[in-house]
Tab-separated table of C-alpha atoms in Angstrom:
chain	number	residue	atom	x	y	z
G	28	MET	CA	-0.059	0.031	-0.387
G	29	LYS	CA	3.168	2.825	0.538
G	30	LYS	CA	5.026	1.596	-1.853
G	31	ASN	CA	1.363	2.194	-4.368
G	32	ARG	CA	1.567	5.241	-2.838
G	33	ASP	CA	5.123	6.798	-3.042
G	34	ARG	CA	5.017	5.569	-6.457
G	35	ALA	CA	1.392	7.845	-6.984
G	36	SER	CA	3.611	10.627	-5.273
G	37	TYR	CA	6.041	10.477	-8.125
G	38	ASN	CA	4.011	9.663	-11.088
G	39	ASN	CA	2.557	13.232	-11.771
G	40	PRO	CA	4.139	15.881	-14.670
G	41	VAL	CA	4.580	18.797	-11.799
G	42	PHE	CA	7.549	16.427	-9.202
G	43	LYS	CA	8.830	15.075	-12.605
G	44	ILE	CA	8.783	18.732	-14.764
G	45	SER	CA	10.362	20.890	-11.397
G	46	ALA	CA	12.377	18.398	-9.758
G	47	ILE	CA	14.257	17.764	-13.470
G	48	ILE	CA	14.825	21.658	-13.356
G	49	VAL	CA	15.859	22.183	-10.019
G	50	GLY	CA	18.134	19.284	-10.722
G	51	LEU	CA	19.621	20.667	-13.767
G	52	PHE	CA	19.750	23.890	-12.313
G	53	THR	CA	22.034	22.438	-9.489
G	54	ILE	CA	24.245	20.534	-11.612
G	55	TRP	CA	24.911	23.339	-13.679
G	56	GLY	CA	25.864	25.395	-10.907
G	57	ALA	CA	28.246	22.467	-9.566
G	58	PHE	CA	30.297	22.116	-12.630
G	59	SER	CA	30.921	25.540	-13.745
G	60	PRO	CA	29.714	28.412	-10.771
G	61	ASP	CA	31.571	31.698	-12.670
G	62	SER	CA	29.374	30.703	-15.917
G	63	LEU	CA	25.835	30.415	-13.202
G	64	ALA	CA	27.988	33.703	-11.499
G	65	LYS	CA	28.011	35.600	-14.364
G	66	ASN	CA	24.574	34.665	-15.503
G	67	ALA	CA	22.783	35.183	-12.484
G	68	SER	CA	24.353	39.065	-12.123
G	69	ILE	CA	23.071	39.473	-15.539
G	70	VAL	CA	19.770	38.610	-15.572
G	71	PHE	CA	19.772	40.197	-12.030
G	72	SER	CA	20.526	43.643	-12.976
G	73	PHE	CA	18.157	43.621	-15.859
G	74	THR	CA	15.383	42.558	-14.310
G	75	SER	CA	15.667	45.102	-10.777
G	76	LYS	CA	16.231	47.953	-13.465
G	77	SER	CA	13.585	46.788	-15.695
G	78	PHE	CA	10.817	45.868	-13.493
G	79	GLY	CA	11.625	46.985	-10.038
G	80	TRP	CA	8.408	49.212	-10.186
G	81	LEU	CA	6.386	46.317	-10.631
G	82	TYR	CA	7.306	44.469	-7.717
G	83	LEU	CA	6.325	48.303	-5.429
G	84	LEU	CA	3.290	48.901	-7.289
G	85	SER	CA	1.856	45.430	-7.058
G	86	VAL	CA	2.912	44.943	-3.438
G	87	ALA	CA	1.680	47.862	-2.915
G	88	VAL	CA	-1.641	46.289	-4.413
G	89	PHE	CA	-1.720	43.263	-2.297
G	90	VAL	CA	-1.428	45.574	1.618
G	91	PHE	CA	-4.587	47.477	-0.187
G	92	PHE	CA	-6.658	44.605	-0.944
G	93	CYS	CA	-5.966	42.661	2.411
G	94	LEU	CA	-6.806	45.590	4.503
G	95	TYR	CA	-9.671	45.938	2.182
G	96	LEU	CA	-10.996	42.290	2.781
G	97	ALA	CA	-9.978	41.662	6.289
G	98	PHE	CA	-11.777	45.432	7.500
G	99	SER	CA	-14.957	44.343	4.496
G	100	LYS	CA	-17.970	42.176	4.728
G	101	TYR	CA	-16.031	39.142	3.785
G	102	GLY	CA	-14.288	39.307	6.759
G	103	SER	CA	-16.325	37.142	8.740
G	104	ILE	CA	-16.348	34.730	6.261
G	105	LYS	CA	-14.453	31.438	7.640
G	106	LEU	CA	-11.737	29.439	6.573
G	107	GLY	CA	-13.877	26.343	6.639
G	108	PRO	CA	-17.601	25.488	7.439
G	109	ASP	CA	-19.418	28.149	9.788
G	110	GLY	CA	-19.230	27.284	13.023
G	111	GLU	CA	-15.575	25.502	12.872
G	112	LYS	CA	-12.860	25.794	15.698
G	113	ALA	CA	-9.453	27.335	14.729
G	114	GLU	CA	-6.804	23.693	14.362
G	115	TYR	CA	-4.107	24.683	16.330
G	116	SER	CA	-4.136	27.777	19.832
G	117	LEU	CA	-3.320	31.442	19.048
G	118	PHE	CA	0.127	31.239	20.681
G	119	ALA	CA	1.240	27.248	18.190
G	120	TRP	CA	-0.614	29.806	14.691
G	121	ILE	CA	2.175	32.318	15.422
G	122	SER	CA	4.430	30.269	16.504
G	123	MET	CA	3.804	29.224	13.003
G	124	LEU	CA	3.740	31.878	10.938
G	125	PHE	CA	6.845	33.218	12.397
G	126	SER	CA	9.141	30.921	12.318
G	127	ALA	CA	8.142	29.685	8.848
G	128	GLY	CA	7.296	32.882	7.497
G	129	PHE	CA	10.626	35.172	8.015
G	130	GLY	CA	12.189	34.045	11.158
G	131	VAL	CA	15.959	33.569	9.724
G	132	GLY	CA	15.288	37.232	7.729
G	133	ILE	CA	15.196	39.139	10.735
G	134	VAL	CA	17.814	37.510	13.093
G	135	PHE	CA	19.982	37.854	10.250
G	136	TRP	CA	19.506	41.440	9.679
G	137	GLY	CA	18.033	42.390	12.995
G	138	VAL	CA	20.816	44.384	13.434
G	139	ALA	CA	22.564	44.474	9.832
G	140	GLU	CA	19.435	46.262	8.163
G	141	PRO	CA	19.554	49.299	10.030
G	142	LEU	CA	23.772	49.194	10.805
G	143	THR	CA	24.046	49.446	7.129
G	144	HIS	CA	21.562	51.950	6.641
G	145	PHE	CA	23.071	53.756	9.278
G	146	SER	CA	26.341	54.046	7.039
G	147	SER	CA	25.056	54.819	3.625
G	148	PRO	CA	21.479	56.428	4.300
G	149	PRO	CA	18.554	55.535	1.809
G	150	LEU	CA	17.651	59.049	1.394
G	151	PRO	CA	20.232	61.544	-0.316
G	152	GLY	CA	21.709	64.217	1.676
G	153	VAL	CA	21.330	62.598	5.356
G	154	GLU	CA	25.217	62.605	6.025
G	155	PRO	CA	26.239	58.990	7.230
G	156	GLN	CA	26.686	57.942	10.649
G	157	SER	CA	24.100	61.488	12.079
G	158	ALA	CA	21.251	61.152	14.370
G	159	GLU	CA	19.175	61.747	11.605
G	160	ALA	CA	20.700	58.292	9.489
G	161	ALA	CA	20.013	56.283	12.330
G	162	ARG	CA	16.598	57.642	12.782
G	163	VAL	CA	16.060	57.017	8.754
G	164	ALA	CA	17.649	53.874	9.018
G	165	MET	CA	15.135	52.445	11.398
G	166	ARG	CA	11.861	53.610	9.476
G	167	TYR	CA	13.348	52.240	6.322
G	168	SER	CA	13.932	48.600	8.539
G	169	PHE	CA	10.651	48.839	9.683
G	170	PHE	CA	8.745	49.717	6.264
G	171	ASN	CA	11.556	46.447	4.666
G	172	TRP	CA	10.779	44.335	7.016
G	173	GLY	CA	6.076	45.567	7.867
G	174	ILE	CA	3.117	44.298	6.633
G	175	HIS	CA	4.202	44.249	2.474
G	176	GLN	CA	5.975	41.549	2.792
G	177	TRP	CA	2.839	40.046	4.969
G	178	SER	CA	0.145	40.925	2.779
G	179	VAL	CA	2.311	38.664	-0.008
G	180	PHE	CA	1.940	35.567	2.318
G	181	ALA	CA	-1.419	36.797	2.917
G	182	ILE	CA	-2.979	36.379	-0.373
G	183	VAL	CA	-1.574	33.448	-1.106
G	184	GLY	CA	-2.043	32.177	1.964
G	185	LEU	CA	-6.051	33.403	2.278
G	186	ALA	CA	-6.797	32.111	-1.416
G	187	LEU	CA	-5.685	28.275	-0.275
G	188	ALA	CA	-7.213	28.413	2.532
G	189	TYR	CA	-10.108	29.726	1.182
G	190	TYR	CA	-10.649	27.057	-1.870
G	191	GLN	CA	-9.470	24.298	0.693
G	192	TYR	CA	-11.596	24.385	3.475
G	193	ARG	CA	-14.294	26.440	1.965
G	194	HIS	CA	-14.817	24.819	-0.950
G	195	LYS	CA	-12.939	21.458	-0.913
G	196	ARG	CA	-9.926	22.115	-3.183
G	197	ARG	CA	-6.739	20.756	-3.128
G	198	VAL	CA	-3.766	22.981	-2.254
G	199	LEU	CA	-2.593	24.106	-5.343
G	200	VAL	CA	-1.721	27.707	-6.635
G	201	GLY	CA	-2.874	26.164	-10.079
G	202	GLU	CA	-6.473	25.729	-8.156
G	203	VAL	CA	-7.032	28.782	-7.192
G	204	LEU	CA	-6.132	30.209	-11.004
G	205	SER	CA	-8.996	28.154	-12.302
G	206	ALA	CA	-10.972	28.190	-9.247
G	207	ASN	CA	-13.804	30.147	-11.497
G	208	HIS	CA	-12.794	28.496	-14.482
G	209	PRO	CA	-12.898	25.165	-13.950
G	210	GLU	CA	-13.093	24.180	-17.585
G	211	LYS	CA	-8.916	25.607	-17.911
G	212	ARG	CA	-6.420	23.338	-19.117
G	213	LYS	CA	-5.363	20.976	-16.891
G	214	ARG	CA	-1.390	21.725	-18.632
G	215	LEU	CA	-2.005	24.967	-17.653
G	216	LYS	CA	-2.574	24.118	-13.783
G	217	SER	CA	0.295	22.269	-13.873
G	218	ALA	CA	3.042	25.004	-15.359
G	219	VAL	CA	1.382	27.046	-13.158
G	220	ASN	CA	2.239	24.522	-10.140
G	221	ILE	CA	5.613	24.294	-11.663
G	222	LEU	CA	6.500	27.755	-11.869
G	223	ALA	CA	4.886	27.987	-7.980
G	224	VAL	CA	7.786	24.921	-7.005
G	225	ILE	CA	10.578	26.486	-8.820
G	226	ALA	CA	9.746	29.921	-7.176
G	227	THR	CA	9.688	28.154	-4.007
G	228	VAL	CA	13.384	26.382	-3.814
G	229	THR	CA	14.912	29.478	-5.353
G	230	GLY	CA	12.880	31.643	-2.491
G	231	ILE	CA	13.830	28.924	0.443
G	232	ALA	CA	17.229	28.595	-0.584
G	233	THR	CA	17.692	32.530	-0.387
G	234	SER	CA	16.781	32.121	2.693
G	235	MET	CA	18.723	28.636	3.801
G	236	GLY	CA	21.564	30.768	2.588
G	237	MET	CA	21.430	33.674	4.540
G	238	GLY	CA	21.310	31.525	7.760
G	239	VAL	CA	24.321	29.334	6.517
G	240	LEU	CA	26.456	32.342	5.952
G	241	GLN	CA	25.355	33.928	9.267
G	242	ILE	CA	26.274	30.752	11.222
G	243	ASN	CA	29.642	30.815	9.513
G	244	GLY	CA	30.301	34.135	10.530
G	245	GLY	CA	29.432	33.567	13.935
G	246	LEU	CA	31.507	30.891	14.177
G	247	ASN	CA	34.363	32.423	12.446
G	248	TYR	CA	33.699	35.724	14.792
G	249	VAL	CA	33.685	33.757	18.043
G	250	PHE	CA	35.391	31.027	17.272
G	251	SER	CA	37.906	31.428	14.702
G	252	VAL	CA	36.408	28.676	12.352
G	253	PRO	CA	37.678	29.096	9.068
G	254	ASN	CA	34.904	31.406	6.963
G	255	ASN	CA	34.939	29.665	3.936
G	256	PRO	CA	32.817	27.901	1.046
G	257	TRP	CA	33.458	24.375	1.954
G	258	VAL	CA	32.476	25.464	5.772
G	259	GLN	CA	29.369	26.395	4.596
G	260	ILE	CA	28.879	23.307	2.290
G	261	GLY	CA	29.612	21.357	5.575
G	262	ILE	CA	26.707	23.268	7.555
G	263	VAL	CA	24.244	22.885	4.674
G	264	GLY	CA	24.961	19.073	5.242
G	265	ILE	CA	24.180	19.273	8.501
G	266	MET	CA	21.075	21.222	7.921
G	267	LEU	CA	19.730	18.704	5.501
G	268	ALA	CA	20.395	15.715	8.237
G	269	LEU	CA	18.246	18.023	10.870
G	270	TYR	CA	15.055	19.419	9.035
G	271	LEU	CA	14.776	15.687	7.180
G	272	VAL	CA	14.073	14.625	10.016
G	273	SER	CA	12.056	17.353	11.417
G	274	ALA	CA	10.011	17.073	8.357
G	275	THR	CA	9.907	13.701	8.325
G	276	THR	CA	7.658	13.840	11.857
G	277	GLY	CA	5.250	16.001	10.413
G	278	ILE	CA	3.544	19.313	11.573
G	279	ASP	CA	2.152	18.422	14.572
G	280	LYS	CA	5.433	17.332	15.780
G	281	GLY	CA	8.237	18.529	14.968
G	282	ILE	CA	7.438	21.979	12.544
G	283	LYS	CA	5.059	22.274	15.719
G	284	ILE	CA	7.708	21.353	18.343
G	285	LEU	CA	10.877	23.832	16.691
G	286	SER	CA	8.599	26.817	16.145
G	287	ASN	CA	6.639	26.737	19.776
G	288	THR	CA	10.749	26.276	21.061
G	289	ASN	CA	11.977	29.122	18.700
G	290	MET	CA	9.448	31.467	19.629
G	291	ILE	CA	10.334	31.312	23.452
G	292	LEU	CA	13.994	31.751	22.800
G	293	VAL	CA	12.812	35.057	20.934
G	294	LEU	CA	10.586	36.067	23.294
G	295	ALA	CA	14.039	35.585	26.096
G	296	LEU	CA	16.582	37.247	23.884
G	297	MET	CA	14.494	39.969	23.324
G	298	VAL	CA	13.197	40.285	27.088
G	299	PHE	CA	17.031	40.071	28.427
G	300	PHE	CA	18.698	43.004	25.574
G	301	LEU	CA	15.654	45.126	25.962
G	302	PHE	CA	16.762	45.677	29.613
G	303	ARG	CA	20.067	44.663	29.943
G	304	GLY	CA	20.692	47.236	27.032
G	305	PRO	CA	19.994	51.066	26.262
G	306	THR	CA	15.866	50.021	27.523
G	307	VAL	CA	14.221	53.951	27.385
G	308	PHE	CA	16.299	54.808	24.027
G	309	ILE	CA	14.789	51.121	22.678
G	310	PHE	CA	11.293	52.064	23.883
G	311	GLU	CA	11.736	56.028	22.284
G	312	SER	CA	12.826	54.931	18.959
G	313	PHE	CA	10.848	52.085	18.406
G	314	VAL	CA	7.588	54.336	19.380
G	315	LEU	CA	9.729	57.238	16.982
G	316	ALA	CA	9.913	54.709	14.329
G	317	ILE	CA	6.310	53.656	14.430
G	318	GLY	CA	5.283	56.880	14.504
G	319	ASP	CA	7.608	57.652	10.989
G	320	TYR	CA	6.939	54.451	9.404
G	321	ILE	CA	2.668	55.377	9.413
G	322	GLN	CA	4.346	59.087	8.610
G	323	HIS	CA	5.824	57.849	5.703
G	324	PHE	CA	3.836	54.780	4.546
G	325	MET	CA	2.717	56.177	1.031
G	326	GLU	CA	5.830	57.760	0.431
G	327	MET	CA	7.678	54.657	1.120
G	328	SER	CA	5.616	52.273	-0.590
G	329	PHE	CA	6.221	53.830	-3.898
G	330	TYR	CA	9.458	55.310	-3.362
G	331	LEU	CA	11.491	55.085	-6.485
G	332	THR	CA	15.227	57.524	-8.297
G	333	PRO	CA	14.294	57.337	-11.942
G	334	TYR	CA	16.144	60.788	-11.831
G	335	THR	CA	19.178	60.406	-9.673
G	336	GLY	CA	19.415	56.553	-10.641
G	337	GLU	CA	20.813	55.043	-7.050
G	338	ALA	CA	20.403	51.568	-6.761
G	339	TRP	CA	19.269	51.674	-3.015
G	340	VAL	CA	15.716	51.030	-4.155
G	341	GLN	CA	16.438	47.878	-6.737
G	342	ASP	CA	18.963	46.503	-3.684
G	343	TRP	CA	17.311	46.689	-0.823
G	344	THR	CA	13.481	47.164	-1.529
G	345	VAL	CA	12.540	45.723	-4.735
G	346	PHE	CA	15.087	42.479	-3.530
G	347	TYR	CA	12.502	42.097	-0.051
G	348	TRP	CA	9.575	42.335	-2.589
G	349	ALA	CA	11.009	39.718	-4.958
G	350	TRP	CA	12.053	37.424	-2.045
G	351	VAL	CA	8.784	37.322	-0.538
G	352	ILE	CA	7.178	36.958	-3.998
G	353	ALA	CA	8.925	33.834	-4.540
G	354	TRP	CA	8.221	32.928	-1.460
G	355	SER	CA	4.666	33.051	-1.503
G	356	PRO	CA	3.611	29.520	-2.368
G	357	PHE	CA	5.859	28.111	0.061
G	358	VAL	CA	4.762	30.247	2.972
G	359	GLY	CA	1.373	30.239	1.737
G	360	SER	CA	1.053	26.916	1.110
G	361	PHE	CA	1.895	26.732	5.180
G	362	VAL	CA	-0.356	29.083	6.727
G	363	ALA	CA	-3.255	27.855	4.736
G	364	ARG	CA	-2.749	24.699	6.118
G	365	ILE	CA	-2.697	25.533	9.167
G	366	SER	CA	-5.339	28.185	9.665
G	367	LYS	CA	-8.565	26.258	8.935
G	368	GLY	CA	-11.143	27.518	10.705
G	369	ARG	CA	-9.882	30.998	11.407
G	370	THR	CA	-11.445	33.929	9.585
G	371	ILE	CA	-10.563	35.966	6.903
G	372	ARG	CA	-10.405	38.880	9.820
G	373	GLU	CA	-8.240	36.850	11.704
G	374	PHE	CA	-6.637	35.173	9.289
G	375	ILE	CA	-5.555	38.840	7.839
G	376	ILE	CA	-4.345	40.612	10.737
G	377	GLY	CA	-2.695	37.535	12.305
G	378	VAL	CA	-0.911	37.292	9.208
G	379	MET	CA	-0.228	40.843	8.367
G	380	VAL	CA	0.077	42.203	12.005
G	381	VAL	CA	1.682	39.719	14.639
G	382	PRO	CA	4.651	38.637	13.157
G	383	PRO	CA	5.615	41.753	11.466
G	384	ALA	CA	5.237	43.919	15.059
G	385	ILE	CA	7.507	41.006	16.560
G	386	GLY	CA	10.095	42.030	14.033
G	387	PHE	CA	9.251	45.388	14.716
G	388	VAL	CA	10.629	44.957	18.641
G	389	TRP	CA	13.066	42.621	17.539
G	390	MET	CA	15.067	45.243	15.124
G	391	ALA	CA	14.109	48.037	18.146
G	392	ILE	CA	16.144	45.872	20.670
G	393	PHE	CA	18.989	44.717	18.743
G	394	GLY	CA	19.147	47.296	16.114
G	395	GLY	CA	18.659	50.123	18.265
G	396	THR	CA	21.484	49.116	20.656
G	397	GLY	CA	23.652	49.141	17.409
G	398	LEU	CA	22.618	52.911	16.853
G	399	TYR	CA	22.729	53.942	20.495
G	400	MET	CA	26.339	52.218	20.983
G	401	ASP	CA	27.165	53.777	17.932
G	402	LEU	CA	26.057	57.328	17.989
G	403	PHE	CA	26.420	57.986	22.538
G	404	GLN	CA	29.550	54.815	23.506
G	405	GLY	CA	31.612	55.417	20.622
G	406	THR	CA	31.889	51.813	19.327
G	407	ALA	CA	32.226	50.945	15.485
G	408	ILE	CA	30.110	48.465	14.875
G	409	SER	CA	28.292	50.086	11.864
G	410	GLU	CA	31.999	49.764	10.249
G	411	ALA	CA	32.369	46.088	11.275
G	412	VAL	CA	28.875	45.764	9.670
G	413	SER	CA	29.472	47.233	6.502
G	414	GLN	CA	32.686	44.644	6.432
G	415	ASP	CA	30.933	41.939	6.460
G	416	VAL	CA	27.267	41.682	6.965
G	417	THR	CA	27.094	38.135	8.246
G	418	THR	CA	28.622	38.911	11.750
G	419	ALA	CA	26.852	41.888	12.885
G	420	ILE	CA	24.457	39.962	15.760
G	421	PHE	CA	27.899	38.829	16.749
G	422	VAL	CA	29.959	41.862	16.637
G	423	LEU	CA	26.630	43.555	18.569
G	424	LEU	CA	26.900	40.688	21.274
G	425	LYS	CA	30.585	41.383	21.765
G	426	GLU	CA	29.748	44.295	23.986
G	427	PHE	CA	27.451	42.173	26.496
G	428	PRO	CA	28.688	40.288	29.101
G	429	LEU	CA	28.822	36.849	28.778
G	430	TYR	CA	29.564	37.458	25.390
G	431	THR	CA	30.454	33.188	24.152
G	432	LEU	CA	27.325	32.037	26.160
G	433	LEU	CA	24.750	34.546	23.655
G	434	SER	CA	26.848	33.832	21.431
G	435	VAL	CA	25.970	30.125	20.737
G	436	ILE	CA	22.635	30.798	22.021
G	437	MET	CA	21.731	32.968	19.180
G	438	LEU	CA	23.773	30.110	17.160
G	439	VAL	CA	21.246	27.667	18.174
G	440	LEU	CA	18.367	30.297	17.393
G	441	ILE	CA	19.684	30.379	14.320
G	442	VAL	CA	20.024	26.595	13.252
G	443	ILE	CA	16.504	26.165	14.848
G	444	PHE	CA	14.722	28.576	12.415
G	445	LEU	CA	16.861	27.449	9.750
G	446	VAL	CA	15.715	23.996	10.022
G	447	THR	CA	11.710	25.634	10.930
G	448	SER	CA	11.592	27.101	8.308
G	449	ALA	CA	13.252	24.255	5.736
G	450	ASP	CA	11.149	21.432	7.061
G	451	SER	CA	8.078	23.813	6.448
G	452	ALA	CA	9.281	23.939	3.108
G	453	VAL	CA	10.091	20.374	2.212
G	454	PHE	CA	6.464	19.747	3.321
G	455	VAL	CA	4.810	22.103	0.663
G	456	LEU	CA	7.100	20.773	-1.659
G	457	ALA	CA	6.208	17.752	-1.348
G	458	MET	CA	2.599	18.705	-0.610
G	459	MET	CA	2.111	20.994	-4.024
G	460	THR	CA	3.984	17.875	-5.845
G	461	SER	CA	1.836	15.147	-4.623
G	462	ASP	CA	-1.455	16.525	-6.136
G	463	GLY	CA	-2.123	18.570	-2.995
G	464	ASP	CA	-2.039	15.630	-1.058
G	465	LEU	CA	-1.184	17.328	2.400
G	466	ASN	CA	0.227	14.005	3.941
G	467	PRO	CA	2.871	12.915	1.222
G	468	SER	CA	4.805	10.774	1.929
G	469	ASN	CA	8.510	11.130	2.923
G	470	MET	CA	10.142	9.215	-0.132
G	471	VAL	CA	9.303	12.599	-1.585
G	472	LYS	CA	10.320	14.762	1.221
G	473	VAL	CA	13.836	13.238	1.396
G	474	ILE	CA	13.907	14.062	-2.539
G	475	TRP	CA	13.139	18.016	-2.321
G	476	GLY	CA	15.727	18.177	0.852
G	477	VAL	CA	18.245	17.188	-0.650
G	478	LEU	CA	17.288	18.816	-4.102
G	479	MET	CA	16.503	21.926	-1.981
G	480	ALA	CA	20.209	21.927	0.270
G	481	GLY	CA	21.753	20.994	-3.678
G	482	ILE	CA	20.906	24.400	-5.383
G	483	THR	CA	21.327	26.504	-1.280
G	484	ALA	CA	25.169	25.157	-1.634
G	485	VAL	CA	25.504	25.937	-5.330
G	486	LEU	CA	24.313	29.031	-5.332
G	487	ILE	CA	26.244	30.085	-1.639
G	488	ALA	CA	29.680	28.283	-3.715
G	489	SER	CA	29.835	30.502	-6.498
G	490	SER	CA	28.022	33.718	-5.783
G	491	GLY	CA	27.088	33.540	-1.915
G	492	LEU	CA	24.893	36.424	-0.935
G	493	LYS	CA	24.629	38.236	-4.323
G	494	GLY	CA	23.548	34.746	-6.228
G	495	LEU	CA	20.897	33.598	-3.463
G	496	GLN	CA	19.679	37.769	-4.291
G	497	THR	CA	19.374	36.666	-8.003
G	498	ALA	CA	17.344	33.737	-8.117
G	499	SER	CA	15.040	34.821	-6.041
G	500	LEU	CA	14.259	37.899	-7.860
G	501	VAL	CA	13.653	36.122	-11.346
G	502	SER	CA	11.655	33.536	-9.980
G	503	ALA	CA	9.719	36.092	-8.501
G	504	LEU	CA	8.889	37.850	-12.010
G	505	PRO	CA	6.229	35.780	-13.611
G	506	PHE	CA	4.262	34.758	-10.045
G	507	THR	CA	4.199	38.498	-9.488
G	508	LEU	CA	1.122	38.735	-12.293
G	509	ILE	CA	0.187	35.371	-11.166
G	510	LEU	CA	-0.177	36.637	-7.420
G	511	GLY	CA	-2.466	39.571	-9.814
G	512	ILE	CA	-4.410	37.068	-11.121
G	513	ILE	CA	-5.282	34.635	-7.801
G	514	SER	CA	-6.505	38.079	-6.407
G	515	ILE	CA	-8.984	38.722	-8.770
G	516	SER	CA	-10.068	34.962	-8.694
G	517	LEU	CA	-10.137	35.517	-4.599
G	518	TYR	CA	-12.369	38.586	-5.041
G	519	LYS	CA	-15.266	37.354	-7.325
G	520	SER	CA	-15.424	34.035	-5.519
G	521	LEU	CA	-16.007	36.051	-2.409
G	522	SER	CA	-18.927	38.270	-3.766
G	523	ARG	CA	-20.499	34.925	-5.611
G	524	GLU	CA	-20.661	33.549	-1.801
G	525	ARG	CA	-22.198	36.547	-0.303
G	526	LYS	CA	-24.947	37.072	-2.977
G	527	GLU	CA	-26.144	33.510	-2.680
G	528	ALA	CA	-26.119	33.955	0.985
G	529	LYS	CA	-28.094	37.010	0.788
G	530	GLY	CA	-30.282	35.140	-1.971
G	531	GLN	CA	-30.997	32.196	0.132
G	532	ALA	CA	-31.681	34.323	3.676
G	533	LYS	CA	-34.686	36.249	1.458
G	534	LYS	CA	-35.586	32.923	0.575
G	535	VAL	CA	-35.982	31.730	4.019
G	536	LEU	CA	-37.041	35.553	4.830
G	537	LEU	CA	-40.225	35.152	2.194
G	538	GLN	CA	-40.693	31.159	3.602
G	539	LYS	CA	-41.125	32.772	7.102
G	540	ALA	CA	-43.735	35.657	6.100
G	541	GLN	CA	-45.764	32.597	3.754
């Protein structure tokens, strides 16, 4: 019986074609890394310069669309039958959202981004390493990690959860696109699902790669472990073993336990550094950054530099939006899987507000502490970050007592975040390539786990962080258009359901009146 199930998992075009494409890309990078790096750089430059406007415009639209759904008449619709209770507790749900969504990214950039913007301000005319530079740095760090990112995840997750739990459709992006047009050809659905798989692989490879680079940077800074591709590939191998063990135990065991552990560690570290660091400064900078974020929200949402040609927007905001778009099939599928029983309003508020809020607090505590030390205590954390962005958090930790212990705890946190993101991705990839099976076979999980580790190692070895960024940016371009179609399809379905519900209510009233 199990053999037949495994065979059925492999015997579909989405699995075969997407696995072959990812495998060929991995082989290309393994045998000709210079060629991969060169071509990736060309595509990165062209895509970011030519289509940066599309990413900014699209993500801004997604933000307003999600907010409209949350606070409109559609907000009370359940992701499941009416009366359905939420499958997971609020704490477990938020923990899994945060861990799978962007936990690794916020740990990587929580210190690095504010300090980088402090040294090289996003806005012209702002003096580097000044008080104004610190304020602008925190504002843009909040923006880049705010609700824009999570609106993309919310769109995909909401559509998948709605059609899966409300209308009994499979958890596949192709199914969402054809929800209002069932007659659409099977080949078109398969093509969209293949694209979703490839986007997911490149998106998670970016996140995994950054985490691996940070682990190696931390080991080098704290324990003088060599910082080179061979060590990084070894770390990828260790991660592979860990996340395969977690992925094959299922959501209710490995993934859920690791996510809860992550959240407890995050909260403990934030509380410790909040009261051990410049507490008043952290609170004040947090409140000011929130105010600046709200005040400049529209300006930052559409900020481009066509008149000056500066590359900051392409290197930061455009990259982030492309990264989350590439990641959206994975995070959206996973979020949908754990959100049964939530209303649309609960879902959107939970997904778009709570994880970014946790990220803001993390960034205010760690990034704010770094800014405070450089501004008022004469440290040079920003200069060290400019030299090696992967060591940012460890450079900050060196200014505190119990440096080695804190560094080990931080390394453990990064590892758990990596494993949690990767095992969630393995589960989703297996589900997406097993015709939407909510309990895919372990063999398919292992295959995707190995391929994912392979492409991460190749991207690290060929061109490091730049190669990881390129992979996300390129794969996200076609999926941006698909997200637009998903939004339209979801709105049509919700409108139709409300009209049918009104019609049914009128019939009941007429029957009672008679």
